[in-house]
PDB file of C-alpha atoms in Angstrom:
ATOM      1  CA  MET A  17       0.194  -0.102  -0.239  1.00 39.00           C
ATOM      2  CA  THR A  18       1.132   3.374  -0.937  1.00 43.00           C
ATOM      3  CA  SER A  19       2.926   5.053   2.392  1.00 45.00           C
ATOM      4  CA  LYS A  20       0.666   8.689   2.270  1.00 65.00           C
ATOM      5  CA  LEU A  21      -2.452   9.036   1.238  1.00 72.00           C
ATOM      6  CA  ASP A  22      -2.783  11.328  -1.651  1.00 83.00           C
ATOM      7  CA  PRO A  23      -4.802  14.234  -0.138  1.00 84.00           C
ATOM      8  CA  ARG A  24      -8.037  14.561  -3.404  1.00 84.00           C
ATOM      9  CA  PHE A  25      -9.005  10.986  -1.275  1.00 88.00           C
ATOM     10  CA  SER A  26      -9.400  11.773   2.329  1.00 88.00           C
ATOM     11  CA  ASP A  27     -13.083  12.214   1.995  1.00 89.00           C
ATOM     12  CA  PRO A  28     -14.950   9.985   4.015  1.00 91.00           C
ATOM     13  CA  ARG A  29     -16.543   8.672   1.232  1.00 92.00           C
ATOM     14  CA  PHE A  30     -13.227   6.762  -0.295  1.00 96.00           C
ATOM     15  CA  SER A  31     -12.823   4.686   2.412  1.00 96.00           C
ATOM     16  CA  THR A  32     -14.723   2.169   4.603  1.00 98.00           C
ATOM     17  CA  ARG A  33     -14.638  -0.305   7.295  1.00 98.00           C
ATOM     18  CA  VAL A  34     -16.668  -3.559   7.364  1.00 98.00           C
ATOM     19  CA  GLU A  35     -16.696  -5.981  10.646  1.00 98.00           C
ATOM     20  CA  ILE A  36     -16.685  -9.704   9.843  1.00 98.00           C
ATOM     21  CA  THR A  37     -16.979 -12.960  11.833  1.00 98.00           C
ATOM     22  CA  VAL A  38     -15.009 -15.678  10.264  1.00 98.00           C
ATOM     23  CA  PRO A  39     -17.681 -18.133   9.830  1.00 97.00           C
ATOM     24  CA  PHE A  40     -16.676 -21.969   9.951  1.00 97.00           C
ATOM     25  CA  HIS A  41     -16.755 -23.246   6.016  1.00 97.00           C
ATOM     26  CA  ASP A  42     -13.241 -20.177   5.766  1.00 97.00           C
ATOM     27  CA  ALA A  43     -11.245 -21.913   8.222  1.00 97.00           C
ATOM     28  CA  ASP A  44      -9.182 -25.522   7.393  1.00 96.00           C
ATOM     29  CA  ALA A  45      -8.928 -27.877   9.831  1.00 95.00           C
ATOM     30  CA  MET A  46      -6.672 -26.372  12.091  1.00 95.00           C
ATOM     31  CA  GLY A  47      -9.308 -23.537  12.066  1.00 96.00           C
ATOM     32  CA  VAL A  48      -7.291 -20.812  10.045  1.00 97.00           C
ATOM     33  CA  VAL A  49      -8.728 -18.789   7.246  1.00 98.00           C
ATOM     34  CA  TRP A  50      -7.294 -20.538   3.940  1.00 96.00           C
ATOM     35  CA  HIS A  51      -5.543 -17.248   2.240  1.00 95.00           C
ATOM     36  CA  GLY A  52      -8.041 -17.356  -1.120  1.00 95.00           C
ATOM     37  CA  ASN A  53     -10.790 -16.444   1.245  1.00 97.00           C
ATOM     38  CA  TYR A  54      -9.363 -13.179   1.902  1.00 98.00           C
ATOM     39  CA  PHE A  55      -9.890 -11.996  -1.045  1.00 97.00           C
ATOM     40  CA  ARG A  56     -14.197 -12.438  -0.454  1.00 97.00           C
ATOM     41  CA  TYR A  57     -13.655 -10.014   2.792  1.00 98.00           C
ATOM     42  CA  LEU A  58     -11.823  -7.413   0.493  1.00 98.00           C
ATOM     43  CA  GLU A  59     -15.312  -7.762  -2.239  1.00 98.00           C
ATOM     44  CA  VAL A  60     -16.993  -7.060   1.044  1.00 98.00           C
ATOM     45  CA  ALA A  61     -15.192  -3.478   1.511  1.00 98.00           C
ATOM     46  CA  ARG A  62     -14.580  -3.106  -1.702  1.00 98.00           C
ATOM     47  CA  GLU A  63     -18.168  -3.310  -2.744  1.00 97.00           C
ATOM     48  CA  GLN A  64     -19.560  -1.136   0.567  1.00 98.00           C
ATOM     49  CA  LEU A  65     -16.673   1.598  -0.412  1.00 98.00           C
ATOM     50  CA  LEU A  66     -17.757   1.768  -3.987  1.00 98.00           C
ATOM     51  CA  LYS A  67     -21.689   2.491  -3.197  1.00 97.00           C
ATOM     52  CA  GLN A  68     -20.352   5.233  -0.667  1.00 96.00           C
ATOM     53  CA  PHE A  69     -19.742   7.622  -4.261  1.00 95.00           C
ATOM     54  CA  ASP A  70     -22.969   6.055  -5.996  1.00 96.00           C
ATOM     55  CA  TYR A  71     -20.762   3.592  -8.087  1.00 97.00           C
ATOM     56  CA  GLY A  72     -21.410   0.513  -7.135  1.00 96.00           C
ATOM     57  CA  TYR A  73     -21.578  -2.123 -10.181  1.00 94.00           C
ATOM     58  CA  ARG A  74     -24.892  -1.628 -10.461  1.00 95.00           C
ATOM     59  CA  GLN A  75     -23.519   1.488 -11.436  1.00 97.00           C
ATOM     60  CA  MET A  76     -20.719   0.716 -12.966  1.00 96.00           C
ATOM     61  CA  GLN A  77     -22.316  -1.475 -15.666  1.00 95.00           C
ATOM     62  CA  ALA A  78     -25.192   1.118 -16.259  1.00 97.00           C
ATOM     63  CA  SER A  79     -22.377   3.720 -16.679  1.00 97.00           C
ATOM     64  CA  GLY A  80     -21.624   1.419 -19.655  1.00 98.00           C
ATOM     65  CA  TYR A  81     -18.388  -0.154 -18.368  1.00 98.00           C
ATOM     66  CA  VAL A  82     -17.292  -3.130 -16.465  1.00 97.00           C
ATOM     67  CA  TRP A  83     -14.238  -3.242 -13.599  1.00 98.00           C
ATOM     68  CA  PRO A  84     -12.143  -6.650 -13.624  1.00 97.00           C
ATOM     69  CA  ILE A  85      -9.826  -6.839 -10.860  1.00 97.00           C
ATOM     70  CA  VAL A  86      -6.253  -7.002 -13.008  1.00 98.00           C
ATOM     71  CA  ASP A  87      -3.907  -6.780 -10.375  1.00 98.00           C
ATOM     72  CA  THR A  88      -3.886  -8.153  -6.438  1.00 98.00           C
ATOM     73  CA  ARG A  89      -1.837  -8.689  -3.526  1.00 98.00           C
ATOM     74  CA  LEU A  90      -2.094  -9.417  -0.594  1.00 98.00           C
ATOM     75  CA  LYS A  91       0.483 -10.006   2.845  1.00 98.00           C
ATOM     76  CA  TYR A  92      -0.015 -12.548   5.218  1.00 97.00           C
ATOM     77  CA  ILE A  93       1.356 -10.837   8.513  1.00 98.00           C
ATOM     78  CA  ALA A  94      -0.730 -12.755  11.220  1.00 98.00           C
ATOM     79  CA  PRO A  95      -3.467 -16.140  10.595  1.00 97.00           C
ATOM     80  CA  VAL A  96      -7.153 -15.401  10.904  1.00 98.00           C
ATOM     81  CA  LEU A  97      -8.704 -17.876  12.623  1.00 98.00           C
ATOM     82  CA  PHE A  98     -12.457 -19.507  12.294  1.00 98.00           C
ATOM     83  CA  GLU A  99     -14.827 -17.212  14.908  1.00 98.00           C
ATOM     84  CA  GLN A 100     -12.484 -14.550  15.069  1.00 98.00           C
ATOM     85  CA  ARG A 101     -14.056 -10.813  14.888  1.00 98.00           C
ATOM     86  CA  ILE A 102     -12.094  -8.520  11.608  1.00 98.00           C
ATOM     87  CA  ALA A 103     -12.239  -5.540  10.484  1.00 98.00           C
ATOM     88  CA  VAL A 104     -11.819  -4.839   6.359  1.00 98.00           C
ATOM     89  CA  HIS A 105     -10.862  -1.236   5.422  1.00 98.00           C
ATOM     90  CA  ALA A 106     -10.555   0.016   2.467  1.00 98.00           C
ATOM     91  CA  GLN A 107      -9.223   2.587   0.633  1.00 97.00           C
ATOM     92  CA  LEU A 108      -9.517   4.363  -2.692  1.00 97.00           C
ATOM     93  CA  GLU A 109      -6.080   4.959  -3.275  1.00 96.00           C
ATOM     94  CA  GLU A 110      -6.137   6.035  -7.228  1.00 96.00           C
ATOM     95  CA  ILE A 111      -8.388   6.436 -10.260  1.00 96.00           C
ATOM     96  CA  GLU A 112      -6.670   8.468 -13.136  1.00 95.00           C
ATOM     97  CA  ASN A 113      -5.814   5.231 -15.214  1.00 96.00           C
ATOM     98  CA  ARG A 114      -7.328   2.598 -13.376  1.00 96.00           C
ATOM     99  CA  LEU A 115      -8.881   2.165 -10.129  1.00 97.00           C
ATOM    100  CA  ARG A 116      -6.817   1.535  -6.648  1.00 97.00           C
ATOM    101  CA  ILE A 117      -8.104   0.378  -3.509  1.00 98.00           C
ATOM    102  CA  GLY A 118      -5.705  -0.148  -1.120  1.00 98.00           C
ATOM    103  CA  TYR A 119      -6.629  -2.745   2.526  1.00 98.00           C
ATOM    104  CA  GLN A 120      -5.866  -3.741   6.099  1.00 98.00           C
ATOM    105  CA  ILE A 121      -7.476  -6.248   8.104  1.00 98.00           C
ATOM    106  CA  TYR A 122      -7.474  -5.795  11.800  1.00 98.00           C
ATOM    107  CA  ASP A 123      -8.036  -8.567  14.925  1.00 98.00           C
ATOM    108  CA  VAL A 124     -11.506  -6.113  16.559  1.00 98.00           C
ATOM    109  CA  GLU A 125     -10.633  -7.501  20.091  1.00 98.00           C
ATOM    110  CA  THR A 126      -7.048  -6.044  19.767  1.00 98.00           C
ATOM    111  CA  GLY A 127      -6.586  -4.037  17.248  1.00 98.00           C
ATOM    112  CA  LYS A 128      -3.088  -5.921  15.384  1.00 98.00           C
ATOM    113  CA  ARG A 129      -3.194  -6.002  12.036  1.00 98.00           C
ATOM    114  CA  THR A 130      -3.070  -9.120  10.228  1.00 98.00           C
ATOM    115  CA  THR A 131      -3.531  -8.006   6.566  1.00 98.00           C
ATOM    116  CA  THR A 132      -2.617  -5.530   4.184  1.00 98.00           C
ATOM    117  CA  GLY A 133      -3.410  -5.689   0.849  1.00 98.00           C
ATOM    118  CA  TYR A 134      -4.341  -3.567  -2.857  1.00 98.00           C
ATOM    119  CA  THR A 135      -6.673  -4.404  -5.971  1.00 98.00           C
ATOM    120  CA  LEU A 136      -6.475  -3.181  -9.100  1.00 98.00           C
ATOM    121  CA  GLN A 137      -9.218  -2.779 -11.554  1.00 98.00           C
ATOM    122  CA  VAL A 138      -9.240  -1.467 -15.020  1.00 98.00           C
ATOM    123  CA  ALA A 139     -12.217  -0.158 -17.130  1.00 98.00           C
ATOM    124  CA  VAL A 140     -13.456  -1.954 -19.592  1.00 98.00           C
ATOM    125  CA  ASP A 141     -16.184  -0.689 -22.199  1.00 98.00           C
ATOM    126  CA  ALA A 142     -18.748  -3.064 -22.316  1.00 97.00           C
ATOM    127  CA  THR A 143     -19.994  -2.959 -25.430  1.00 97.00           C
ATOM    128  CA  THR A 144     -16.499  -3.183 -27.299  1.00 98.00           C
ATOM    129  CA  LYS A 145     -14.814  -4.954 -24.941  1.00 97.00           C
ATOM    130  CA  GLU A 146     -11.337  -3.159 -24.910  1.00 98.00           C
ATOM    131  CA  MET A 147      -9.694  -2.160 -21.965  1.00 97.00           C
ATOM    132  CA  CYS A 148      -9.708   1.917 -21.298  1.00 97.00           C
ATOM    133  CA  PHE A 149      -6.201   3.224 -20.642  1.00 94.00           C
ATOM    134  CA  VAL A 150      -8.073   6.277 -18.909  1.00 96.00           C
ATOM    135  CA  SER A 151     -10.350   5.934 -16.713  1.00 97.00           C
ATOM    136  CA  PRO A 152     -13.418   7.024 -17.835  1.00 97.00           C
ATOM    137  CA  GLN A 153     -15.058  10.298 -17.022  1.00 96.00           C
ATOM    138  CA  VAL A 154     -17.953   9.230 -15.076  1.00 97.00           C
ATOM    139  CA  LEU A 155     -15.789   7.760 -12.128  1.00 97.00           C
ATOM    140  CA  PHE A 156     -15.040  11.688 -11.983  1.00 96.00           C
ATOM    141  CA  ASP A 157     -18.218  12.502 -12.084  1.00 96.00           C
ATOM    142  CA  LYS A 158     -19.243  10.562  -9.174  1.00 96.00           C
ATOM    143  CA  THR A 159     -16.308  10.669  -7.042  1.00 95.00           C
ATOM    144  CA  GLY A 160     -15.536  14.788  -7.986  1.00 93.00           C
ATOM    145  CA  VAL A 161     -11.878  14.094  -7.741  1.00 89.00           C
ATOM    146  CA  SER A 162     -10.337  16.145 -10.935  1.00 82.00           C
ATOM    147  CA  LEU A 163      -6.728  15.682 -12.670  1.00 71.00           C
TER     148      LEU A 163
END
């Protein structure tokens, strides 16, 4: 994740926090969350974040663009366990040429950070299926952020 937040993204709409209690089906026989399940936790936070500036997945589709994830990275600092309450923080970090969202996962009880990471999404024209090398104007309009 970037160390300094771009001041354009300091608006409270550009960050969110969701709490999740880890269900049994997300953990292995030792009670540790399987690494692939973390991406579902990020998805819950990402969807909430996007809705905060009125550009959730339904609005994306209606605007004529789809936004596939083209890169993602996670750093596992400490294990997350069955029945653990975690807080997933998502923060908008970049929108010019791609949508970059940074994440941090914390243990709710101790406040200890367990995971960091990011996702990168790019706009793809839903009709032509062509990738956009610059984010479409609708994203700037929804966020109120200019280049």
